[in-house]
Short mmCIF file of C-alpha atoms in Angstrom, two decimals:
data_model
loop_
_atom_site.label_atom_id
_atom_site.label_comp_id
_atom_site.label_asym_id
_atom_site.label_seq_id
_atom_site.Cartn_x
_atom_site.Cartn_y
_atom_site.Cartn_z
CA MET A 1 7.13 -86.52 95.91
CA LYS A 2 7.66 -83.46 97.91
CA PRO A 3 7.90 -83.56 101.69
CA GLU A 4 4.64 -81.65 102.09
CA ASP A 5 2.83 -84.10 99.87
CA GLU A 6 0.57 -86.74 101.97
CA LEU A 7 2.13 -90.19 101.97
CA CYS A 8 -0.88 -91.73 104.03
CA LEU A 9 -3.91 -90.45 102.17
CA CYS A 10 -6.42 -91.91 104.71
CA PHE A 11 -4.98 -90.05 107.76
CA HIS A 12 -3.47 -87.27 105.92
CA VAL A 13 0.08 -87.97 107.21
CA SER A 14 2.73 -86.07 105.26
CA LEU A 15 5.82 -87.61 103.96
CA ARG A 16 7.79 -84.79 105.91
CA LYS A 17 6.08 -85.95 109.19
CA VAL A 18 6.94 -89.79 108.61
CA GLN A 19 10.79 -89.02 107.55
CA ASN A 20 10.70 -86.79 110.88
CA PHE A 21 9.39 -89.41 112.84
CA CYS A 22 11.92 -91.90 111.50
CA ARG A 23 14.78 -89.33 112.28
CA ILE A 24 13.41 -88.45 115.95
CA GLU A 25 12.10 -91.68 116.80
CA LYS A 26 14.45 -94.23 115.15
CA PRO A 27 12.07 -97.02 114.80
CA ARG A 28 13.53 -100.72 114.78
CA ARG A 29 10.74 -102.05 112.25
CA ALA A 30 8.81 -100.61 109.64
CA SER A 31 5.83 -101.54 111.40
CA GLN A 32 6.42 -98.76 114.12
CA LEU A 33 5.78 -96.14 111.72
CA SER A 34 2.12 -96.57 112.17
CA GLU A 35 2.80 -94.73 115.60
CA CYS A 36 3.21 -91.68 113.43
CA GLY A 37 -0.54 -90.58 112.97
CA GLY A 38 -1.77 -93.92 112.01
CA ALA A 39 0.03 -94.05 108.95
CA GLY A 40 -0.46 -97.39 107.11
CA THR A 41 -3.27 -98.63 109.11
CA GLY A 42 -5.99 -97.53 106.71
CA CYS A 43 -6.51 -99.12 103.26
CA GLY A 44 -2.77 -100.49 103.29
CA TRP A 45 -1.76 -98.58 100.23
CA CYS A 46 1.11 -96.55 101.87
CA ARG A 47 2.54 -99.61 103.50
CA PRO A 48 4.90 -100.45 100.61
CA PHE A 49 6.00 -96.76 100.72
CA LEU A 50 6.39 -96.62 104.49
CA GLN A 51 8.72 -99.75 104.02
CA ARG A 52 10.71 -97.55 101.42
CA ILE A 53 11.28 -94.54 103.88
CA PHE A 54 12.30 -97.16 106.62
CA ASP A 55 14.78 -98.66 104.35
CA ASN A 56 16.03 -95.22 103.41
CA GLN A 57 16.83 -94.50 106.92
CA GLN A 58 18.67 -97.82 107.15
CA GLN A 59 20.70 -97.43 104.00
CA SER A 60 21.11 -94.67 101.24
CA ASP A 61 20.26 -96.93 98.01
CA ALA A 62 16.78 -97.66 98.63
CA GLU A 63 14.16 -97.02 95.92
CA PRO A 64 12.89 -93.57 95.58
CA ILE A 65 9.24 -92.38 96.40
CA PRO A 66 7.36 -91.57 92.97
CA ASP A 67 6.01 -88.32 92.43
CA SER A 68 2.57 -87.06 93.92
CA LYS A 69 0.58 -87.31 90.93
CA GLN A 70 1.70 -90.73 89.93
CA TYR A 71 1.17 -91.72 93.70
CA GLN A 72 -2.38 -90.73 94.04
CA GLN A 73 -3.44 -92.10 90.79
CA SER A 74 -1.83 -95.51 91.81
CA ARG A 75 -3.59 -95.52 94.95
CA ALA A 76 -6.93 -94.99 93.31
CA ALA A 77 -6.07 -97.99 91.06
CA TYR A 78 -5.07 -99.93 94.21
CA ILE A 79 -8.53 -99.08 96.09
CA ARG A 80 -10.40 -100.07 92.70
CA ASP A 81 -8.82 -103.43 92.62
CA LYS A 82 -9.30 -103.81 96.33
CA LYS A 83 -12.89 -103.31 96.09
CA GLU A 84 -13.36 -105.61 93.16
CA ARG A 85 -11.60 -108.46 95.21
CA GLU A 86 -14.09 -107.92 97.95
CA GLN A 87 -17.07 -108.31 95.69
#
């Protein structure tokens, strides 16, 4: 995933914005990343990725974020599954 790609597709928050937020604000918990443009408060798809970014700030060997296309495809499947569960 490139820094300019959107991490939170609901609120159009880029990966770069979240990373800069972590670097500058130094959140103590991953849930505080929601203060960055509302990231993670929409459909919930990006929450695991926000956790990864937070973990990356805490340690250097955390799992990487997937590329942009794979990320968007996985989110589409997540939304479909979520709608099916709600019915």
